[in-house]
Amino acid sequence: MSNDVVNYIKSLYGEDRFIPLHEPRFVGNEKKYLNECIDSTFVSSVGKFVDKFEHMLCEITGSKYAIACVNGTAALHMSLILADVQKDDEVITQALTFVATANAISYTNAHPVFLDSASDNLGLCPIDLQKFINENCEMRDGECFNKNTNRRVKACIPMHTFGHAVKLDEIVKICEKYNIFLIEDAAESVGSYYKGKHTGTIAKVSALSFNGNKTVTAGGGGALLIQDEKLAKRAKHLTTTAKVPHPYEFNHDEIGYNYRMPNLNAALICAQLEQLEAYVKNKRETASLYREFFKETEFEFIDEPKDCKSSFWLNAVLCKDTEQRNEFLKTTNDNNVMTRPVWKLMSELAMFKDCQKSKLINAKNYEARLVNIPSSVRLNNE
Ligand SMILES: *Cc1c(COP(=O)(O)O)cnc(C)c1O
């Protein structure tokens, strides 16, 4: 069965060489903008491409504000600072995510709490979120506190896994009710929409990533999408060393961060963003082909959830069980088709093993059975 998969994926990409999971495509103005950037000598943390990038992001996503960041992890860290997460607060996220989400929470000296994915959606389960609050939390002076730990539950970071949006309406409602600051980890969902809105524009603050394996890349890079003017100004200030503007004097009015995106990286991402729409169209076509192909197999294709128009950043299938998954991984990788199991659950990593968690029934099921399959933009698609 896995052999059929190998042959199908090779036919899809029209090549007999090694097929990676996700490789970048540079078919537009990348070299032109990079040359312009180098010729200008503005290759570092100021330059016109950084401004252009932020404008383009607002235009594409409909966000009120966009702030460039050096990478997605830094954007997540800054999101938590903007949410006023303090030492010993608790921040809720999903156990099934990339490690950056949990690491960023730790950078603020807050405690991550790992909750389950939905049964029909890889992202944070709103039912499990409500259950955690019902069983553990109470309101004190308008803030949510965990009665067992006596800590404030300050923020919640759902993650749009592989480009598929979480059940945002339900999660927004719960976070509003309990005064929990919502941050979307939209690192994987550039080009994805939830009920017609670009992911990352529903929460007041969200983080995007433009790492090399993402739908479009800056080489390395990230951004904040922000819907509040004061927070956007604060984000720009804090990510640029908290320097007070002055023609020549150095004055910094608080501890800031050098989370600026170099103009070189901004030049690359500007060229990439020009192609985002075409890339997402191409990736959605690949997903349709996979959907049809896997219908005839024992593997279950992970489709876009209800209310979501997904970028299908990374396609995935569910195997029957771990044994079948291991066979799938071995056959494909032995035959030059790169596939990968999903991440280990955060609650199983050494540094997070003592964190609070729920039963994680769905997350454990996904972890045992899920495989990612090649999803790069197909160049032979014309
Ligand atoms: C890629 C990614 C990030 C951020 O990644 P960077 O490599 O720091 O840009 C954060 N969260 C998730 C879920 C990701 O997939």
XYZ file of C-alpha atoms and ligand atoms in Angstrom:
397
model
C 0.000 0.000 0.000
C 2.770 2.443 0.922
C 4.440 1.616 -2.388
C 1.415 3.013 -4.225
C 1.824 6.157 -2.148
C 5.494 6.448 -3.149
C 4.626 6.108 -6.830
C 1.752 8.558 -6.597
C 3.809 11.252 -4.853
C 6.611 10.829 -7.400
C 4.113 11.220 -10.240
C 2.626 14.281 -8.555
C 5.995 16.029 -8.385
C 6.976 14.624 -11.800
C 10.486 13.779 -10.701
C 12.494 10.784 -9.634
C 14.906 12.634 -7.331
C 14.541 13.024 -3.565
C 11.231 14.734 -2.768
C 11.418 16.921 0.354
C 8.521 17.669 2.665
C 8.512 21.372 1.902
C 11.103 23.289 -0.090
C 10.957 26.971 -0.991
C 10.302 28.213 -4.551
C 11.970 31.334 -5.931
C 10.326 32.067 -9.249
C 9.557 35.791 -8.930
C 11.393 38.996 -7.998
C 13.561 37.421 -5.282
C 16.941 37.999 -6.979
C 15.933 41.448 -8.227
C 14.926 42.679 -4.770
C 17.941 41.084 -3.084
C 20.264 42.807 -5.572
C 18.482 46.101 -5.032
C 18.869 45.638 -1.303
C 22.608 44.905 -1.551
C 23.189 47.805 -3.987
C 21.491 50.156 -1.539
C 23.882 48.995 1.270
C 20.831 48.871 3.560
C 21.079 45.157 4.273
C 20.522 45.307 7.998
C 17.772 46.358 10.349
C 16.461 49.452 8.573
C 15.454 49.785 4.951
C 12.575 50.201 2.573
C 11.829 46.474 2.267
C 11.001 46.193 5.960
C 8.384 48.952 5.568
C 7.147 47.479 2.301
C 6.826 44.054 3.931
C 4.688 45.424 6.753
C 2.439 47.263 4.293
C 2.068 44.176 2.113
C 1.116 42.053 5.124
C -1.637 44.486 6.101
C -2.935 44.529 2.545
C -2.905 40.739 2.151
C -4.317 39.823 5.560
C -6.565 42.811 6.245
C -4.740 43.341 9.549
C -4.769 46.886 10.933
C -1.061 46.688 11.839
C 1.847 44.399 11.002
C 5.263 44.471 12.678
C 8.230 42.626 11.152
C 10.154 40.316 13.474
C 13.375 38.360 13.195
C 11.518 35.037 13.375
C 8.223 33.499 14.417
C 9.429 32.457 17.856
C 10.420 36.057 18.636
C 6.993 37.188 17.385
C 5.343 34.732 19.793
C 7.519 35.925 22.666
C 6.609 39.544 21.871
C 2.897 38.596 21.672
C 3.073 37.302 25.241
C 4.814 40.476 26.434
C 2.096 42.562 24.746
C -0.503 40.397 26.526
C 1.206 41.408 29.790
C 2.031 37.817 30.709
C 4.083 37.950 33.910
C 6.360 35.539 35.742
C 4.320 32.656 37.224
C 1.205 33.313 35.160
C -0.261 30.356 33.291
C -0.675 30.292 29.517
C -2.887 27.698 27.869
C -1.895 26.115 24.580
C -2.327 22.796 22.772
C -0.082 19.793 23.460
C 0.110 19.058 19.735
C 2.189 21.965 18.437
C 5.704 22.875 17.363
C 8.042 23.476 20.314
C 8.302 27.229 19.589
C 4.840 27.858 21.079
C 5.780 26.315 24.423
C 9.307 27.770 24.403
C 7.962 31.308 23.946
C 5.705 30.845 26.983
C 8.746 29.754 28.998
C 10.743 32.834 27.910
C 8.280 34.955 29.921
C 8.751 32.672 32.987
C 5.095 31.740 32.726
C 3.852 28.140 32.946
C 2.411 26.444 29.878
C -0.752 24.360 30.285
C -1.213 21.730 27.591
C -4.743 20.945 26.424
C -6.196 18.567 23.861
C -6.861 18.960 20.150
C -10.443 18.655 18.917
C -11.564 15.257 17.632
C -12.286 16.719 14.186
C -9.621 19.434 14.119
C -5.906 19.240 14.944
C -6.082 22.550 16.833
C -7.025 23.427 20.418
C -10.347 21.887 21.485
C -12.780 24.511 22.843
C -14.603 21.827 24.848
C -11.385 20.831 26.607
C -10.614 24.520 27.206
C -14.007 25.076 28.865
C -13.590 21.862 30.864
C -10.173 22.932 32.165
C -11.631 26.269 33.289
C -14.705 24.665 34.885
C -12.631 22.177 36.837
C -9.751 24.414 37.873
C -10.483 28.104 37.631
C -12.389 30.920 39.309
C -12.685 34.642 38.637
C -11.011 37.021 41.131
C -11.476 40.749 40.520
C -12.178 40.147 36.862
C -9.182 37.889 36.286
C -9.072 34.146 35.799
C -7.168 32.201 38.469
C -6.286 28.545 38.720
C -7.501 27.539 42.216
C -5.085 24.593 42.439
C -1.915 26.517 41.678
C -3.075 29.983 42.758
C -1.712 31.337 39.496
C -3.361 33.762 37.097
C -4.418 32.242 33.761
C -3.404 35.161 31.587
C -3.323 34.021 27.967
C -4.288 31.288 25.531
C -2.420 30.403 22.324
C -4.252 28.121 19.904
C -2.222 27.084 16.842
C -3.572 26.688 13.280
C -1.905 23.357 12.596
C -0.589 22.786 9.041
C -2.683 25.784 7.887
C -6.007 24.455 9.205
C -7.772 27.017 11.394
C -8.832 26.162 14.951
C -12.472 26.644 16.027
C -11.900 30.324 16.642
C -15.491 31.453 17.331
C -15.806 29.096 20.293
C -12.319 29.868 21.613
C -12.827 33.655 21.286
C -16.066 33.375 23.270
C -14.431 31.461 26.129
C -11.396 33.764 26.284
C -13.631 36.864 26.373
C -15.818 35.407 29.108
C -12.861 34.638 31.411
C -10.718 37.645 30.450
C -7.978 35.479 28.970
C -5.820 37.235 26.354
C -6.079 35.359 23.043
C -3.011 35.042 20.796
C -3.200 33.115 17.531
C -0.077 31.146 16.653
C -0.596 31.608 12.925
C 2.986 30.587 12.071
C 1.733 27.806 9.806
C -1.350 29.479 8.386
C -0.241 32.387 6.200
C -2.755 32.283 3.331
C -5.470 30.517 5.409
C -8.866 32.009 6.201
C -11.402 31.442 8.971
C -14.951 32.484 8.013
C -13.498 34.790 5.367
C -10.966 36.481 7.646
C -7.246 35.837 7.340
C -5.999 33.742 10.273
C -4.074 35.881 12.731
C -6.457 38.839 12.386
C -9.177 37.592 14.746
C -7.138 37.812 17.959
C -5.823 41.239 18.989
C -2.252 39.944 18.613
C -0.935 37.061 16.498
C 2.388 35.643 15.372
C 3.398 34.567 11.857
C 6.524 32.738 10.679
C 8.447 33.005 7.416
C 10.974 30.281 8.110
C 12.445 28.346 5.180
C 9.900 25.531 5.373
C 6.796 27.723 5.561
C 4.438 28.589 2.677
C 6.472 31.714 1.850
C 9.883 32.461 3.324
C 12.168 35.318 4.340
C 15.005 32.819 4.843
C 14.181 33.336 8.484
C 11.588 35.783 9.655
C 8.326 36.446 11.364
C 5.732 39.097 12.015
C 3.108 40.260 14.454
C -0.406 41.027 13.274
C -1.994 43.504 15.675
C -5.493 45.037 15.735
C -4.908 47.694 18.403
C -2.975 50.914 17.754
C -1.404 51.208 21.208
C -0.223 47.604 21.183
C 1.172 48.005 17.652
C 3.196 51.067 18.673
C 4.463 49.237 21.738
C 5.389 46.201 19.632
C 7.424 48.323 17.188
C 9.155 50.065 20.078
C 9.994 46.899 22.018
C 11.175 44.907 19.000
C 13.536 47.730 17.995
C 15.509 47.997 21.280
C 13.033 50.507 22.831
C 15.014 53.382 21.311
C 13.461 56.798 21.712
C 13.447 58.423 18.259
C 16.111 61.135 17.964
C 18.318 62.255 15.056
C 21.549 61.276 16.845
C 21.159 60.596 20.559
C 20.929 57.122 22.087
C 18.168 56.863 24.603
C 16.248 53.710 25.432
C 13.344 54.001 27.841
C 12.950 50.346 28.883
C 14.523 46.936 28.317
C 13.894 46.286 24.653
C 14.642 43.482 22.245
C 16.601 43.277 19.036
C 13.860 41.389 17.245
C 14.194 43.429 14.017
C 14.041 41.709 10.670
C 17.071 42.544 8.477
C 16.224 44.367 5.241
C 17.840 41.487 3.277
C 15.283 39.058 4.644
C 12.524 41.595 4.083
C 13.572 41.898 0.413
C 13.176 38.139 -0.012
C 9.794 37.958 1.712
C 8.425 40.910 -0.305
C 9.105 38.949 -3.491
C 7.617 35.820 -1.936
C 4.441 37.569 -0.777
C 3.803 38.705 -4.364
C 3.348 35.006 -5.130
C 1.401 33.974 -2.055
C -1.961 33.797 -3.796
C -0.597 31.644 -6.620
C 1.263 29.411 -4.169
C -1.845 28.824 -2.070
C -3.886 28.063 -5.198
C -1.211 25.569 -6.269
C -1.117 23.974 -2.805
C -4.911 23.695 -2.666
C -4.821 21.879 -6.014
C -2.223 19.458 -4.653
C -4.447 18.886 -1.607
C -7.410 18.097 -3.912
C -5.316 15.504 -5.727
C -4.194 13.944 -2.460
C -7.821 13.952 -1.223
C -8.938 11.958 -4.278
C -5.970 9.603 -4.173
C -6.234 8.740 -0.477
C -9.992 8.038 -0.774
C -9.020 4.757 -2.437
C -6.520 3.809 0.306
C -6.632 2.875 3.994
C -5.086 6.232 4.909
C -7.309 9.112 5.957
C -6.427 12.463 4.361
C -6.509 15.423 6.771
C -8.879 17.861 5.130
C -9.593 21.510 5.908
C -11.989 21.900 8.825
C -15.425 23.493 8.650
C -15.321 27.322 8.358
C -11.715 27.225 7.107
C -10.235 27.892 3.687
C -6.823 26.375 4.312
C -3.465 27.082 2.704
C -2.719 23.362 3.128
C 0.792 24.372 4.169
C 1.623 20.782 5.045
C -0.527 17.847 3.994
C -1.039 14.937 6.361
C -2.675 11.531 6.541
C -3.818 9.408 9.456
C -2.733 5.780 9.467
C -4.759 3.002 11.138
C -2.294 2.628 13.999
C 1.338 3.218 14.948
C 2.483 0.020 13.309
C 1.048 1.068 9.971
C 2.445 4.558 10.470
C 5.950 3.170 11.017
C 5.674 1.068 7.883
C 4.476 4.142 5.941
C 7.407 6.211 7.226
C 9.959 3.526 6.398
C 8.711 2.721 2.882
C 8.440 6.352 1.822
C 11.758 7.520 3.309
C 13.581 4.448 1.932
C 12.292 5.408 -1.504
C 13.345 9.064 -1.675
C 9.979 10.430 -0.581
C 10.367 12.435 2.595
C 7.646 11.933 5.201
C 7.682 12.701 8.911
C 5.650 11.774 11.974
C 3.958 14.687 13.726
C 5.742 16.341 16.673
C 6.043 14.609 20.009
C 3.432 16.121 22.332
C 4.852 19.055 24.312
C 3.884 17.332 27.569
C 6.279 14.500 26.685
C 9.347 16.680 26.200
C 11.818 16.633 29.120
C 11.539 20.340 29.922
C 7.719 20.370 29.931
C 6.994 16.973 31.484
C 5.878 18.447 34.834
C 3.510 21.002 33.294
C -0.257 20.763 33.771
C -2.091 18.907 31.052
C -5.484 17.408 30.343
C -6.045 13.810 29.265
C -4.995 14.633 25.680
C -7.022 11.790 24.212
C -7.245 13.228 20.688
C -3.705 14.620 20.702
C -2.300 11.195 21.643
C -4.352 9.595 18.881
C -2.970 12.054 16.300
C 0.558 11.651 17.629
C 0.374 7.874 17.226
C -1.022 7.873 13.685
C -0.263 11.066 11.795
C 2.250 11.434 8.966
C 3.161 14.549 6.975
C 3.680 14.115 3.245
C 5.437 16.267 0.592
C 3.626 19.557 0.097
C 5.933 21.973 -1.759
C 4.435 24.188 -4.456
C 4.494 22.034 -7.622
C 6.422 23.631 -10.473
C 5.102 21.141 -13.042
C 1.575 22.313 -12.404
C 1.158 24.677 -15.379
C 7.379 27.618 12.442
C 6.612 27.770 13.687
C 6.878 28.795 14.627
C 7.960 29.820 14.540
O 9.042 29.453 13.890
P 10.359 30.280 13.557
O 11.213 29.214 13.010
O 10.867 30.850 14.843
O 10.032 31.343 12.567
C 6.048 28.914 15.724
N 5.014 28.086 15.922
C 4.727 27.094 15.047
C 3.538 26.241 15.320
C 5.512 26.895 13.922
O 5.213 25.896 13.073
